[in-house]
Each structure stands twice: as C-alpha cells, then as structure tokens.
Amino acid sequence: MDKKNSTKKSFFSTKKFKYGAAATVFTALFIAAVILLNAIVSAVDSKYSLHFDMTKDQLFSISDETVTLVNERIKEYEKKFGEKPEIKISFLNARDRIVENVQHSWAVTLAESYAERFSEITVEYNEDLTTHPDKYLKYSNQNYAIDSTAIIFTTQEGAFHVTGLDACLVYNETGEYVWAFQGEMKFNAALIDITTSEKPVVSFTTNHGESIPERLVELVKNCGFDIQEVDLSKTGSVIPPETKILIMCDPQTDIIAVNDDTVESEYTKISDYLNDYRSMIVIGNNTTKSLPVLDELLSDWGLELQRNQLVMDDMYCHVQNNKNLYVEYPEIPAPAAALTKSLTDLTNTPRTISPNSAPIRILKESDASKDYWVEPILTSSVNSYVEIVSDAGVDKKTGSYNLMALSTRKTIENNVDVYGHLLLIGSTDFVSTNAFSEQFGNTKILYNVVRLLADEDIPMNTHYKVLQDYDLNTVIDSGTVYMYGIVSVVLIPLVIFSFGAVVYFKRKHK
C-alpha cells in the first residue's frame, strides 16, 4: 500500500504532469477567453454596430460629398433657428430583427455611420408601433406608409421626413433582384428636407395631356424638392412662387394665348415666369404634335423642336437598336458646361442614352457680351441620320444632331449674378425607367440639371451604388483579399506554431 501511494505521489510530482496540467489549464482559459470576447463583441455590436466597410467602393459608408452636404445643412439650420439640429433617425423595429434581412441591414449600417460621424444625429429603434399606433398618426394621416420597415427622420422643431428600408434599394426592371443601394441618396434627401425652412418646389404643368414620369419625380424628390402640379389654364391660377423649375413633359395640346394684354393667359404666365429669370424644362419627341404657341415661346429663347424627324444611328447605338442613341458631349462654355462636366472629367466617361429622339434646332447664336447663351448639351454622333419623307421619296440626311439644348439669360441683382434657363429635351424616353440604368449617365445629367436650374444644394453626388454578389471575393478587392489571406493562412498559424515551439523547448530542457 505504501509503495502504491509512493508511486502515485511520484507521478503527480513529475514535470510531465505539471506541464500537462499547465497546458490544459492554459487551453481551457484560452477557449474561455475567446468565448467571452465573442460574447462581449456580439453584445457591443448589437448595440453600437462594430462594422468595417471592406467593399471596394465603400458601398455602405458615407462619402466626402455627404460630409460636406450635411455640415452645410447643420450650419444653415443653426443660422435659421439659433441652435444646432437634434436629428433622430428612427427605425420602427428592433435592430436585431431588421438586420436579419441582409439588404435591410445596409440601411442600419449606414444610419449608424451617420451617427458616428455627426454628433447632431442619433439612431433609435422603436418597437411600439403595434402598442402605441397613435404615436404615428401624424405620419399616416398624411398618407405615409407607416409599418415596421419605415424610417422616420425628425428634428426638435417638429420637421419630419418618412422613407423606408425598401426605398433604399433599387431593383432591376423586372423586380427580380436588387442591383443598387441608394441609401445615402435617400438619407441625404431626408436631411435636406428636415433642415430646410423653405422647401424648394418643382412644378409640373397639367391639363394638356402631359405625362409626369414616375422616375423623374423620384429623382426630383431625392434632390429634396416638393412636387406640385399646376393647371395654368384656370383663371386665377399662378405658378407657385417657390417654384424653382417648371416642367412640361410631352404635352398633347397647346398652351393658351390671347391677344388681350389685360388677360393673363397661359403663355403670359409662363413667359413672365421665365422673364423673371426662372427655369423651365420642356420635354418632347418626334411624335409631339404641332403646338404653335409653345413653339413661339421656345423660339423666343432660340430653340425649336423638329417634329416628325427621328434621329437614328446604325453604329453608335445601344443593343443594336438604331433609335437608342449613344450621345456625344460637345465642348460647351459656362454655365451650360456644368451639366456634363462631372461626366467628361471622369477617366472612363459613362455613356448616356437618348432613345427615340427628335432633333433640336438652335435658332440664335450665343452672345456672352449680352449675357445670352444657347448651347447644345447633348448631340448625336456624326454617323447619325434622319429620314425626311416627301413626295419625291425618302431623303436620308447624315450628320450630328442636337438632342438636348439649353438657353440661358443672365442679369445682376444686388451685385449677384442671376440666371434664367430654358432646357429643351428631344426625347421623352430620356427620363424613362430604361434610361435610368446605372450603366448610363442620364441620371447624373438630370441631377446636374436640377442643381443648375434650381441653383440649390442637392445630394447629386451621392448616386446609386451598384451591388455585386456580396461574398468576400466580390466585395473586397484582390489586394485586400490577398492581405487577409496571408494573415489568416500564414501569419496566425505561424504565431501559434512559434508559441507552441517555445513551450515545447522550455519543457524539454527543464
């Protein structure tokens, strides 16, 4: 018995047992530490969102343009109200439930990025929609869709803007999948909206069979504008004074003019509006009917829409459809140059498409000495052509045609340059869904149009961010993938091996 006890005692006293026990304890403590660290990080992330945007184009981070824009809006708000804004971005669901949907989690990540960057912005998650629906009546009573996917932006002054998680997503034309994330654009539009005391307006004319393109309305709203419709044919009707841009899209009947200076006709209302150095956009196409009074208005600004002519191009066109023209960006002086400069300055200038376009004729030459410019903004290639049908047959005329043109007048008020603009677009499809594809520059140009014609700050540089497959191979560039591969495959195992080698040799030599 004594010998057996002595044997046991000698075994537990051996170095083998001591080092083995130490290794076991160390391993257990290491595993426990990893589990504890994971729990802590998970808890902190759940509350504070510990995230790193490793996408090549920083798809879910705020851009430098946003930082500049938001700082300007904060200063403007403080100037107006005497204090900085207290902006809340409110989600109407628990954070962990929202992020269960990967695409919805992008908006959460983005909102928390705003809060991290700006002390004036906080993010909250409310779960009281079903228990206290009365809290949200002021939004639903104004026809806003209030459900668990809503996002509400508010200030302490009571201003608010409602959008949604799905509004931050851009689907392909068939609605089958999400191909772009426009959260930054939507957030910036909301921030402009709630920090602007007098909201600018874009007004669409009605009662002439006009169309009001849904995507154009969406774009204007993304710029932070209110949308109004105005029927100028009604007696006493006026163009809202806060209107920055008046738009007439695809009119089917003419505006009214009368030969009586005491009667304020539609022609007079629009003409007076433009003569007050305001801005208007007229959109037509090759099928636009003869509208003599509107034509007279355009002619006064040096522009003419050439009806019954369709510009085609068999070489420089999209998807082998000679009516879907790829446009050229002609060199143009200020102020019109601002409409395409952001595209032409890029290393790889994106293509812009102008489908089913009528040519535009410029009737007057620019005269900078008289502060008057009439410039083509977009043209077709030199290979394009129109077919003129006459009794003698079909005459094919080849050459470059104007597809979009801008007439600008300038005056000086209180030592400040003031501009009036009339933009003529020869394609109603230029503002259609197909033309809004990310691969085209149409959206960018229209943002530039709104900024120039309205002379307003807009989130025009925060564009759709096109998505790919969000696996590591696609969201991280090859250099980053290589670096993380080296760290995970080589460096970490090497550290562990080195640590094990040190322990081994120390044990062996003791």
Short mmCIF file of C-alpha atoms in Angstrom, two decimals:
data_model
loop_
_atom_site.label_atom_id
_atom_site.label_comp_id
_atom_site.label_asym_id
_atom_site.label_seq_id
_atom_site.Cartn_x
_atom_site.Cartn_y
_atom_site.Cartn_z
CA MET A 1 0.00 0.00 0.00
CA ASP A 2 2.76 2.43 0.88
CA LYS A 3 4.59 1.54 -2.33
CA LYS A 4 1.46 2.21 -4.40
CA ASN A 5 0.88 5.57 -2.72
CA SER A 6 4.50 6.42 -3.25
CA THR A 7 4.15 5.65 -6.97
CA LYS A 8 1.11 7.88 -7.31
CA LYS A 9 2.80 10.69 -5.47
CA SER A 10 5.88 10.47 -7.65
CA PHE A 11 3.71 10.60 -10.82
CA PHE A 12 1.86 13.76 -9.81
CA SER A 13 5.17 15.31 -8.92
CA THR A 14 6.69 14.71 -12.33
CA LYS A 15 7.40 17.53 -14.82
CA LYS A 16 5.24 15.72 -17.38
CA PHE A 17 2.19 16.05 -15.16
CA LYS A 18 2.95 19.63 -14.16
CA TYR A 19 3.43 20.83 -17.76
CA GLY A 20 0.46 18.82 -18.96
CA ALA A 21 -1.75 20.31 -16.31
CA ALA A 22 -0.46 23.78 -17.08
CA ALA A 23 -1.13 23.26 -20.78
CA THR A 24 -4.65 22.01 -20.06
CA VAL A 25 -5.41 24.99 -17.82
CA PHE A 26 -3.94 27.40 -20.38
CA THR A 27 -6.02 25.82 -23.17
CA ALA A 28 -9.19 25.98 -21.07
CA LEU A 29 -8.53 29.61 -20.15
CA PHE A 30 -7.81 30.50 -23.80
CA ILE A 31 -11.06 28.90 -25.01
CA ALA A 32 -12.99 30.62 -22.22
CA ALA A 33 -11.40 33.95 -23.15
CA VAL A 34 -12.32 33.51 -26.82
CA ILE A 35 -15.92 32.67 -25.90
CA LEU A 36 -16.12 35.63 -23.52
CA LEU A 37 -14.59 38.01 -26.06
CA ASN A 38 -17.02 36.80 -28.73
CA ALA A 39 -19.95 37.36 -26.38
CA ILE A 40 -18.74 40.85 -25.48
CA VAL A 41 -18.12 41.85 -29.09
CA SER A 42 -21.52 40.46 -30.12
CA ALA A 43 -23.26 42.41 -27.36
CA VAL A 44 -21.43 45.63 -28.18
CA ASP A 45 -22.07 45.17 -31.90
CA SER A 46 -25.74 44.59 -31.23
CA LYS A 47 -25.90 47.96 -29.50
CA TYR A 48 -23.26 50.07 -31.22
CA SER A 49 -22.65 48.34 -34.57
CA LEU A 50 -18.97 47.48 -34.78
CA HIS A 51 -18.65 47.26 -38.53
CA PHE A 52 -15.99 47.75 -41.15
CA ASP A 53 -16.90 48.56 -44.74
CA MET A 54 -14.46 46.44 -46.73
CA THR A 55 -16.27 46.86 -50.06
CA LYS A 56 -14.08 48.26 -52.80
CA ASP A 57 -16.28 51.31 -53.39
CA GLN A 58 -17.28 51.79 -49.73
CA LEU A 59 -20.86 50.91 -50.59
CA PHE A 60 -22.21 51.29 -47.07
CA SER A 61 -20.14 54.25 -45.87
CA ILE A 62 -20.87 57.96 -46.12
CA SER A 63 -18.97 59.81 -48.84
CA ASP A 64 -16.97 63.03 -48.64
CA GLU A 65 -19.79 64.74 -50.56
CA THR A 66 -22.22 63.71 -47.84
CA VAL A 67 -19.95 65.05 -45.09
CA THR A 68 -19.79 68.41 -46.86
CA LEU A 69 -23.53 68.45 -47.54
CA VAL A 70 -24.60 67.55 -44.00
CA ASN A 71 -22.19 70.05 -42.43
CA GLU A 72 -23.66 72.77 -44.65
CA ARG A 73 -27.20 71.79 -43.68
CA ILE A 74 -26.28 71.85 -39.98
CA LYS A 75 -24.83 75.36 -40.35
CA GLU A 76 -27.90 76.52 -42.27
CA TYR A 77 -30.21 75.11 -39.59
CA GLU A 78 -28.22 76.77 -36.79
CA LYS A 79 -28.32 80.07 -38.65
CA LYS A 80 -32.10 79.81 -39.01
CA PHE A 81 -33.06 78.55 -35.53
CA GLY A 82 -30.13 79.69 -33.39
CA GLU A 83 -29.19 76.17 -32.35
CA LYS A 84 -27.83 73.04 -33.93
CA PRO A 85 -30.36 70.44 -35.04
CA GLU A 86 -31.06 67.34 -32.99
CA ILE A 87 -31.75 64.84 -35.72
CA LYS A 88 -33.20 61.42 -34.97
CA ILE A 89 -33.23 58.55 -37.42
CA SER A 90 -35.94 56.25 -36.10
CA PHE A 91 -36.42 52.65 -37.21
CA LEU A 92 -39.76 51.09 -36.27
CA ASN A 93 -38.45 47.69 -35.29
CA ALA A 94 -35.80 46.12 -33.09
CA ARG A 95 -32.31 46.33 -34.53
CA ASP A 96 -31.68 42.57 -34.37
CA ARG A 97 -34.91 41.92 -36.28
CA ILE A 98 -34.09 44.43 -39.01
CA VAL A 99 -30.59 43.09 -39.62
CA GLU A 100 -31.96 39.57 -40.10
CA ASN A 101 -32.67 40.84 -43.63
CA VAL A 102 -29.23 41.44 -45.15
CA GLN A 103 -30.44 44.11 -47.54
CA HIS A 104 -32.29 45.98 -44.79
CA SER A 105 -29.20 45.79 -42.60
CA TRP A 106 -27.39 48.06 -45.07
CA ALA A 107 -29.66 50.97 -44.09
CA VAL A 108 -28.98 50.26 -40.41
CA THR A 109 -25.23 50.25 -41.02
CA LEU A 110 -25.50 53.48 -42.99
CA ALA A 111 -27.61 55.24 -40.35
CA GLU A 112 -25.15 54.31 -37.63
CA SER A 113 -22.33 55.62 -39.83
CA TYR A 114 -24.09 58.99 -39.93
CA ALA A 115 -24.47 58.95 -36.15
CA GLU A 116 -20.80 58.09 -35.68
CA ARG A 117 -19.73 60.94 -37.95
CA PHE A 118 -22.14 63.66 -36.78
CA SER A 119 -22.86 64.37 -33.11
CA GLU A 120 -26.15 66.03 -34.14
CA ILE A 121 -27.53 62.71 -35.41
CA THR A 122 -28.74 59.81 -33.27
CA VAL A 123 -30.29 56.49 -34.23
CA GLU A 124 -33.09 54.82 -32.31
CA TYR A 125 -35.06 51.60 -32.67
CA ASN A 126 -38.71 51.73 -31.61
CA GLU A 127 -40.88 48.64 -31.13
CA ASP A 128 -44.08 50.42 -30.10
CA LEU A 129 -45.84 50.60 -33.46
CA THR A 130 -48.44 47.99 -32.52
CA THR A 131 -48.80 49.04 -28.87
CA HIS A 132 -48.92 52.80 -29.47
CA PRO A 133 -50.11 53.32 -33.07
CA ASP A 134 -51.46 56.77 -32.11
CA LYS A 135 -47.84 57.94 -31.81
CA TYR A 136 -47.52 57.66 -35.59
CA LEU A 137 -50.90 59.01 -36.67
CA LYS A 138 -49.47 62.36 -37.76
CA TYR A 139 -47.46 60.49 -40.38
CA SER A 140 -50.09 58.01 -41.55
CA ASN A 141 -52.71 60.79 -41.71
CA GLN A 142 -50.54 62.42 -44.37
CA ASN A 143 -50.60 59.22 -46.44
CA TYR A 144 -47.15 57.99 -45.44
CA ALA A 145 -46.77 54.22 -45.28
CA ILE A 146 -46.02 53.52 -41.63
CA ASP A 147 -45.06 49.94 -40.84
CA SER A 148 -42.14 48.07 -39.35
CA THR A 149 -39.98 48.94 -42.40
CA ALA A 150 -40.45 52.71 -42.12
CA ILE A 151 -37.59 55.09 -41.36
CA ILE A 152 -38.53 58.47 -39.86
CA PHE A 153 -36.16 61.45 -39.77
CA THR A 154 -37.10 64.19 -37.27
CA THR A 155 -35.74 67.38 -35.70
CA GLN A 156 -36.57 69.03 -32.39
CA GLU A 157 -38.54 71.66 -34.32
CA GLY A 158 -41.01 69.01 -35.47
CA ALA A 159 -39.88 68.71 -39.09
CA PHE A 160 -40.01 65.14 -40.39
CA HIS A 161 -39.35 63.02 -43.44
CA VAL A 162 -40.56 59.46 -43.94
CA THR A 163 -38.88 56.88 -46.11
CA GLY A 164 -38.47 53.10 -45.87
CA LEU A 165 -35.99 50.28 -45.87
CA ASP A 166 -37.10 49.10 -49.28
CA ALA A 167 -36.89 52.66 -50.65
CA CYS A 168 -33.14 52.43 -50.12
CA LEU A 169 -32.98 49.56 -52.59
CA VAL A 170 -33.05 49.76 -56.39
CA TYR A 171 -34.44 46.71 -58.16
CA ASN A 172 -33.81 45.66 -61.71
CA GLU A 173 -36.51 46.35 -64.29
CA THR A 174 -38.29 43.04 -63.69
CA GLY A 175 -38.12 43.43 -59.91
CA GLU A 176 -36.35 40.10 -59.56
CA TYR A 177 -33.30 41.27 -57.65
CA VAL A 178 -31.67 44.30 -56.04
CA TRP A 179 -28.91 45.73 -58.22
CA ALA A 180 -28.13 49.01 -56.41
CA PHE A 181 -28.21 50.61 -52.97
CA GLN A 182 -29.39 54.22 -52.80
CA GLY A 183 -29.48 54.62 -49.03
CA GLU A 184 -27.05 57.54 -48.93
CA MET A 185 -29.08 59.39 -51.54
CA LYS A 186 -32.34 58.81 -49.63
CA PHE A 187 -30.79 59.78 -46.30
CA ASN A 188 -29.33 62.99 -47.73
CA ALA A 189 -32.65 63.92 -49.32
CA ALA A 190 -34.31 63.43 -45.92
CA LEU A 191 -31.71 65.54 -44.13
CA ILE A 192 -32.07 68.34 -46.67
CA ASP A 193 -35.84 68.14 -46.30
CA ILE A 194 -35.97 68.45 -42.49
CA THR A 195 -33.27 71.10 -42.20
CA THR A 196 -34.65 73.41 -44.90
CA SER A 197 -37.04 76.05 -43.63
CA GLU A 198 -38.45 76.95 -47.05
CA LYS A 199 -38.58 73.86 -49.20
CA PRO A 200 -37.99 74.40 -52.94
CA VAL A 201 -40.60 73.19 -55.39
CA VAL A 202 -40.60 71.63 -58.84
CA SER A 203 -43.95 72.18 -60.57
CA PHE A 204 -45.35 70.06 -63.40
CA THR A 205 -47.88 71.61 -65.77
CA THR A 206 -51.17 69.76 -66.32
CA ASN A 207 -54.34 69.82 -68.46
CA HIS A 208 -52.50 69.44 -71.77
CA GLY A 209 -52.22 65.66 -71.74
CA GLU A 210 -48.76 65.91 -70.19
CA SER A 211 -47.06 62.95 -68.56
CA ILE A 212 -45.38 63.10 -65.17
CA PRO A 213 -42.71 60.36 -65.30
CA GLU A 214 -42.50 58.41 -62.08
CA ARG A 215 -38.72 58.08 -62.17
CA LEU A 216 -38.27 61.80 -62.84
CA VAL A 217 -40.49 62.58 -59.84
CA GLU A 218 -38.45 60.21 -57.71
CA LEU A 219 -35.22 61.86 -58.84
CA VAL A 220 -36.54 65.34 -58.02
CA LYS A 221 -37.70 64.19 -54.59
CA ASN A 222 -34.27 62.68 -53.98
CA CYS A 223 -32.93 66.19 -54.53
CA GLY A 224 -35.02 67.42 -51.60
CA PHE A 225 -37.79 69.15 -53.59
CA ASP A 226 -41.53 69.15 -53.15
CA ILE A 227 -43.61 68.23 -56.20
CA GLN A 228 -46.62 70.29 -57.22
CA GLU A 229 -48.96 70.16 -60.20
CA VAL A 230 -50.29 73.38 -61.70
CA ASP A 231 -53.07 73.94 -64.23
CA LEU A 232 -52.29 77.35 -65.70
CA SER A 233 -55.35 77.27 -67.94
CA LYS A 234 -57.57 78.03 -64.95
CA THR A 235 -58.45 81.65 -64.34
CA GLY A 236 -56.52 82.99 -61.38
CA SER A 237 -54.06 80.10 -61.29
CA VAL A 238 -50.41 81.00 -60.84
CA ILE A 239 -47.07 79.29 -60.87
CA PRO A 240 -46.26 78.71 -57.17
CA PRO A 241 -43.78 81.42 -56.15
CA GLU A 242 -41.45 78.88 -54.53
CA THR A 243 -41.16 77.01 -57.84
CA LYS A 244 -37.52 76.58 -58.84
CA ILE A 245 -38.20 74.62 -62.02
CA LEU A 246 -41.36 74.40 -64.15
CA ILE A 247 -41.60 71.18 -66.19
CA MET A 248 -43.82 70.49 -69.19
CA CYS A 249 -43.39 66.89 -70.30
CA ASP A 250 -44.86 65.55 -73.54
CA PRO A 251 -47.80 67.97 -73.96
CA GLN A 252 -50.54 66.80 -76.33
CA THR A 253 -52.36 70.12 -76.68
CA ASP A 254 -51.11 73.68 -76.90
CA ILE A 255 -50.97 76.31 -74.19
CA ILE A 256 -53.43 79.16 -74.46
CA ALA A 257 -52.58 82.65 -75.66
CA VAL A 258 -54.92 85.62 -76.17
CA ASN A 259 -54.44 88.92 -77.95
CA ASP A 260 -55.50 90.91 -74.95
CA ASP A 261 -52.83 92.33 -72.67
CA THR A 262 -55.37 92.67 -69.87
CA VAL A 263 -55.92 88.90 -69.79
CA GLU A 264 -53.26 86.75 -68.19
CA SER A 265 -53.11 83.69 -70.43
CA GLU A 266 -51.00 80.58 -70.00
CA TYR A 267 -48.48 82.00 -72.43
CA THR A 268 -48.26 85.20 -70.40
CA LYS A 269 -47.88 83.36 -67.10
CA ILE A 270 -45.04 81.17 -68.38
CA SER A 271 -43.37 83.99 -70.27
CA ASP A 272 -43.47 86.30 -67.24
CA TYR A 273 -42.11 83.48 -65.07
CA LEU A 274 -39.15 82.98 -67.43
CA ASN A 275 -38.55 86.70 -67.86
CA ASP A 276 -38.17 86.86 -64.10
CA TYR A 277 -35.03 84.74 -64.55
CA ARG A 278 -36.56 81.45 -63.51
CA SER A 279 -36.11 77.99 -65.07
CA MET A 280 -38.23 75.67 -67.21
CA ILE A 281 -37.79 72.27 -68.84
CA VAL A 282 -39.77 71.27 -71.94
CA ILE A 283 -39.64 67.61 -72.99
CA GLY A 284 -40.93 66.39 -76.34
CA ASN A 285 -40.15 63.85 -79.06
CA ASN A 286 -40.59 63.17 -82.75
CA THR A 287 -44.32 62.48 -82.32
CA THR A 288 -45.10 65.70 -80.44
CA LYS A 289 -47.99 67.44 -82.18
CA SER A 290 -47.86 70.92 -83.66
CA LEU A 291 -48.12 73.41 -80.78
CA PRO A 292 -47.76 76.91 -82.30
CA VAL A 293 -47.99 78.90 -79.05
CA LEU A 294 -45.48 76.71 -77.19
CA ASP A 295 -43.25 76.84 -80.28
CA GLU A 296 -43.36 80.63 -80.15
CA LEU A 297 -42.24 80.54 -76.53
CA LEU A 298 -39.35 78.20 -77.37
CA SER A 299 -38.42 80.32 -80.39
CA ASP A 300 -38.16 83.38 -78.20
CA TRP A 301 -35.45 81.51 -76.31
CA GLY A 302 -33.71 80.42 -79.52
CA LEU A 303 -34.87 76.79 -79.59
CA GLU A 304 -37.02 74.66 -81.87
CA LEU A 305 -38.15 71.02 -81.61
CA GLN A 306 -38.09 69.49 -85.09
CA ARG A 307 -41.11 67.24 -85.17
CA ASN A 308 -41.72 64.25 -87.43
CA GLN A 309 -38.00 63.57 -87.53
CA LEU A 310 -36.37 60.70 -85.69
CA VAL A 311 -32.62 60.60 -85.19
CA MET A 312 -31.11 57.16 -85.84
CA ASP A 313 -27.60 55.77 -85.71
CA ASP A 314 -26.69 52.32 -87.04
CA MET A 315 -23.22 52.34 -85.42
CA TYR A 316 -23.26 54.32 -82.16
CA CYS A 317 -26.34 52.85 -80.50
CA HIS A 318 -27.38 50.61 -77.62
CA VAL A 319 -28.23 46.89 -78.03
CA GLN A 320 -28.20 47.20 -81.82
CA ASN A 321 -31.29 49.40 -81.77
CA ASN A 322 -30.54 52.37 -84.02
CA LYS A 323 -33.11 54.50 -82.19
CA ASN A 324 -31.32 54.13 -78.82
CA LEU A 325 -28.63 56.71 -79.44
CA TYR A 326 -25.38 56.97 -77.54
CA VAL A 327 -24.87 60.71 -77.17
CA GLU A 328 -21.81 62.88 -77.64
CA TYR A 329 -20.76 65.52 -75.10
CA PRO A 330 -19.85 68.66 -77.07
CA GLU A 331 -17.48 71.22 -75.60
CA ILE A 332 -19.62 73.99 -74.17
CA PRO A 333 -18.83 77.13 -72.16
CA ALA A 334 -20.18 78.05 -68.76
CA PRO A 335 -22.81 77.96 -67.42
CA ALA A 336 -24.06 75.03 -69.52
CA ALA A 337 -20.76 73.17 -69.10
CA ALA A 338 -21.81 72.22 -65.57
CA LEU A 339 -24.36 69.78 -66.98
CA THR A 340 -21.82 67.36 -68.42
CA LYS A 341 -18.52 68.30 -66.77
CA SER A 342 -18.93 65.78 -63.94
CA LEU A 343 -19.11 63.07 -66.62
CA THR A 344 -16.46 64.26 -69.04
CA ASP A 345 -13.95 64.77 -66.21
CA LEU A 346 -14.02 61.05 -65.44
CA THR A 347 -11.26 58.80 -66.77
CA ASN A 348 -13.88 56.50 -68.31
CA THR A 349 -16.75 58.74 -69.33
CA PRO A 350 -20.04 56.83 -68.95
CA ARG A 351 -22.33 56.60 -71.93
CA THR A 352 -25.64 58.43 -71.95
CA ILE A 353 -28.56 57.10 -73.97
CA SER A 354 -31.24 59.13 -75.73
CA PRO A 355 -33.99 56.84 -77.09
CA ASN A 356 -36.47 57.91 -79.78
CA SER A 357 -35.13 61.44 -80.13
CA ALA A 358 -36.25 64.37 -82.22
CA PRO A 359 -33.53 66.80 -83.31
CA ILE A 360 -33.39 70.26 -81.77
CA ARG A 361 -32.59 73.30 -83.86
CA ILE A 362 -30.76 76.25 -82.34
CA LEU A 363 -32.20 79.47 -83.77
CA LYS A 364 -29.94 82.06 -82.14
CA GLU A 365 -26.23 82.30 -81.56
CA SER A 366 -24.83 82.83 -78.09
CA ASP A 367 -23.66 86.33 -77.25
CA ALA A 368 -21.70 86.40 -74.00
CA SER A 369 -21.35 90.19 -74.26
CA LYS A 370 -25.13 90.38 -73.90
CA ASP A 371 -25.25 87.64 -71.24
CA TYR A 372 -27.13 85.29 -73.54
CA TRP A 373 -26.21 81.71 -74.37
CA VAL A 374 -27.88 78.99 -76.46
CA GLU A 375 -25.84 75.80 -76.35
CA PRO A 376 -26.23 72.14 -77.32
CA ILE A 377 -25.81 69.92 -74.26
CA LEU A 378 -26.01 66.50 -75.92
CA THR A 379 -25.63 65.64 -79.59
CA SER A 380 -25.75 62.53 -81.73
CA SER A 381 -22.66 61.20 -83.48
CA VAL A 382 -21.60 62.35 -86.96
CA ASN A 383 -22.82 58.98 -88.24
CA SER A 384 -26.42 59.58 -87.18
CA TYR A 385 -29.14 60.48 -89.62
CA VAL A 386 -32.78 61.43 -90.06
CA GLU A 387 -35.10 60.33 -92.83
CA ILE A 388 -37.18 63.07 -94.41
CA VAL A 389 -40.24 61.74 -96.21
CA SER A 390 -41.54 63.81 -99.11
CA ASP A 391 -43.40 63.30 -102.38
CA ALA A 392 -40.04 62.65 -104.02
CA GLY A 393 -39.33 59.79 -101.62
CA VAL A 394 -37.15 59.36 -98.54
CA ASP A 395 -34.20 61.70 -98.13
CA LYS A 396 -31.56 60.47 -95.66
CA LYS A 397 -29.62 63.33 -94.04
CA THR A 398 -26.50 62.28 -92.18
CA GLY A 399 -24.75 64.39 -89.53
CA SER A 400 -24.63 65.32 -85.86
CA TYR A 401 -27.93 66.48 -84.36
CA ASN A 402 -28.71 68.33 -81.15
CA LEU A 403 -30.63 66.13 -78.70
CA MET A 404 -30.68 68.44 -75.67
CA ALA A 405 -30.11 72.20 -75.65
CA LEU A 406 -30.06 74.95 -73.04
CA SER A 407 -30.87 78.62 -73.42
CA THR A 408 -29.60 80.85 -70.62
CA ARG A 409 -30.01 84.52 -69.77
CA LYS A 410 -28.18 86.42 -67.04
CA THR A 411 -28.80 89.58 -65.08
CA ILE A 412 -27.31 91.10 -61.94
CA GLU A 413 -29.36 91.75 -58.82
CA ASN A 414 -27.74 93.24 -55.72
CA ASN A 415 -24.29 92.54 -57.19
CA VAL A 416 -25.17 88.85 -57.62
CA ASP A 417 -25.40 87.02 -60.94
CA VAL A 418 -28.92 85.68 -61.52
CA TYR A 419 -29.69 83.21 -64.31
CA GLY A 420 -32.83 82.16 -66.15
CA HIS A 421 -32.88 78.91 -68.13
CA LEU A 422 -35.00 77.04 -70.63
CA LEU A 423 -33.92 73.46 -71.29
CA LEU A 424 -35.36 71.56 -74.26
CA ILE A 425 -35.06 67.75 -74.35
CA GLY A 426 -35.92 65.98 -77.60
CA SER A 427 -36.67 62.58 -76.02
CA THR A 428 -39.44 61.79 -73.55
CA ASP A 429 -37.75 58.41 -73.06
CA PHE A 430 -34.62 60.16 -71.78
CA VAL A 431 -36.35 60.29 -68.38
CA SER A 432 -37.88 56.81 -68.59
CA THR A 433 -37.08 53.73 -66.50
CA ASN A 434 -34.80 52.12 -69.08
CA ALA A 435 -32.64 55.22 -69.38
CA PHE A 436 -32.13 55.29 -65.60
CA SER A 437 -29.93 52.22 -65.68
CA GLU A 438 -26.68 52.68 -63.76
CA GLN A 439 -24.65 51.97 -66.88
CA PHE A 440 -25.93 55.22 -68.42
CA GLY A 441 -25.17 58.81 -67.48
CA ASN A 442 -28.80 60.00 -67.79
CA THR A 443 -29.40 60.18 -64.06
CA LYS A 444 -26.19 62.09 -63.43
CA ILE A 445 -27.04 64.63 -66.11
CA LEU A 446 -30.53 65.15 -64.70
CA TYR A 447 -29.11 65.71 -61.24
CA ASN A 448 -26.81 68.31 -62.76
CA VAL A 449 -29.82 69.86 -64.50
CA VAL A 450 -31.74 70.17 -61.24
CA ARG A 451 -28.76 71.67 -59.44
CA LEU A 452 -28.01 74.21 -62.18
CA LEU A 453 -31.56 75.25 -62.99
CA ALA A 454 -32.70 75.41 -59.37
CA ASP A 455 -29.43 76.83 -58.03
CA GLU A 456 -29.86 74.60 -54.98
CA ASP A 457 -27.70 72.22 -52.94
CA ILE A 458 -28.78 68.68 -53.71
CA PRO A 459 -27.39 65.21 -52.93
CA MET A 460 -26.43 64.89 -56.59
CA ASN A 461 -23.01 63.40 -55.98
CA THR A 462 -24.41 60.59 -53.84
CA HIS A 463 -25.56 58.26 -56.55
CA TYR A 464 -26.76 54.69 -56.74
CA LYS A 465 -24.10 52.28 -55.53
CA VAL A 466 -24.24 49.23 -57.73
CA LEU A 467 -24.20 45.88 -55.97
CA GLN A 468 -22.47 42.69 -56.91
CA ASP A 469 -22.53 39.31 -55.16
CA TYR A 470 -21.53 40.13 -51.61
CA ASP A 471 -19.15 37.28 -51.00
CA LEU A 472 -15.59 38.03 -49.91
CA ASN A 473 -14.42 37.51 -53.46
CA THR A 474 -16.63 40.32 -54.77
CA VAL A 475 -16.92 42.92 -52.04
CA ILE A 476 -13.19 43.07 -51.27
CA ASP A 477 -10.65 43.98 -53.90
CA SER A 478 -7.94 41.47 -54.79
CA GLY A 479 -5.24 43.26 -52.80
CA THR A 480 -7.31 43.16 -49.63
CA VAL A 481 -8.22 39.53 -50.24
CA TYR A 482 -4.52 38.69 -50.60
CA MET A 483 -3.63 40.54 -47.40
CA TYR A 484 -6.33 38.84 -45.33
CA GLY A 485 -5.36 35.51 -46.88
CA ILE A 486 -1.76 35.94 -45.74
CA VAL A 487 -2.88 36.92 -42.24
CA SER A 488 -5.31 34.03 -41.81
CA VAL A 489 -3.40 31.29 -43.65
CA VAL A 490 0.20 32.16 -42.81
CA LEU A 491 0.63 34.73 -40.06
CA ILE A 492 -1.84 33.42 -37.47
CA PRO A 493 -0.72 29.76 -37.82
CA LEU A 494 2.91 30.93 -37.64
CA VAL A 495 2.28 32.77 -34.37
CA ILE A 496 0.55 29.73 -32.89
CA PHE A 497 3.35 27.41 -34.09
CA SER A 498 6.03 29.71 -32.64
CA PHE A 499 4.25 29.87 -29.30
CA GLY A 500 3.96 26.08 -29.23
CA ALA A 501 7.62 25.64 -30.15
CA VAL A 502 8.73 27.90 -27.30
CA VAL A 503 6.63 25.94 -24.81
CA TYR A 504 7.94 22.64 -26.16
CA PHE A 505 11.62 23.54 -25.90
CA LYS A 506 11.22 25.06 -22.47
CA ARG A 507 9.62 21.86 -21.25
CA LYS A 508 12.24 19.69 -22.86
CA HIS A 509 15.17 21.48 -21.25
CA LYS A 510 13.80 21.65 -17.73
#
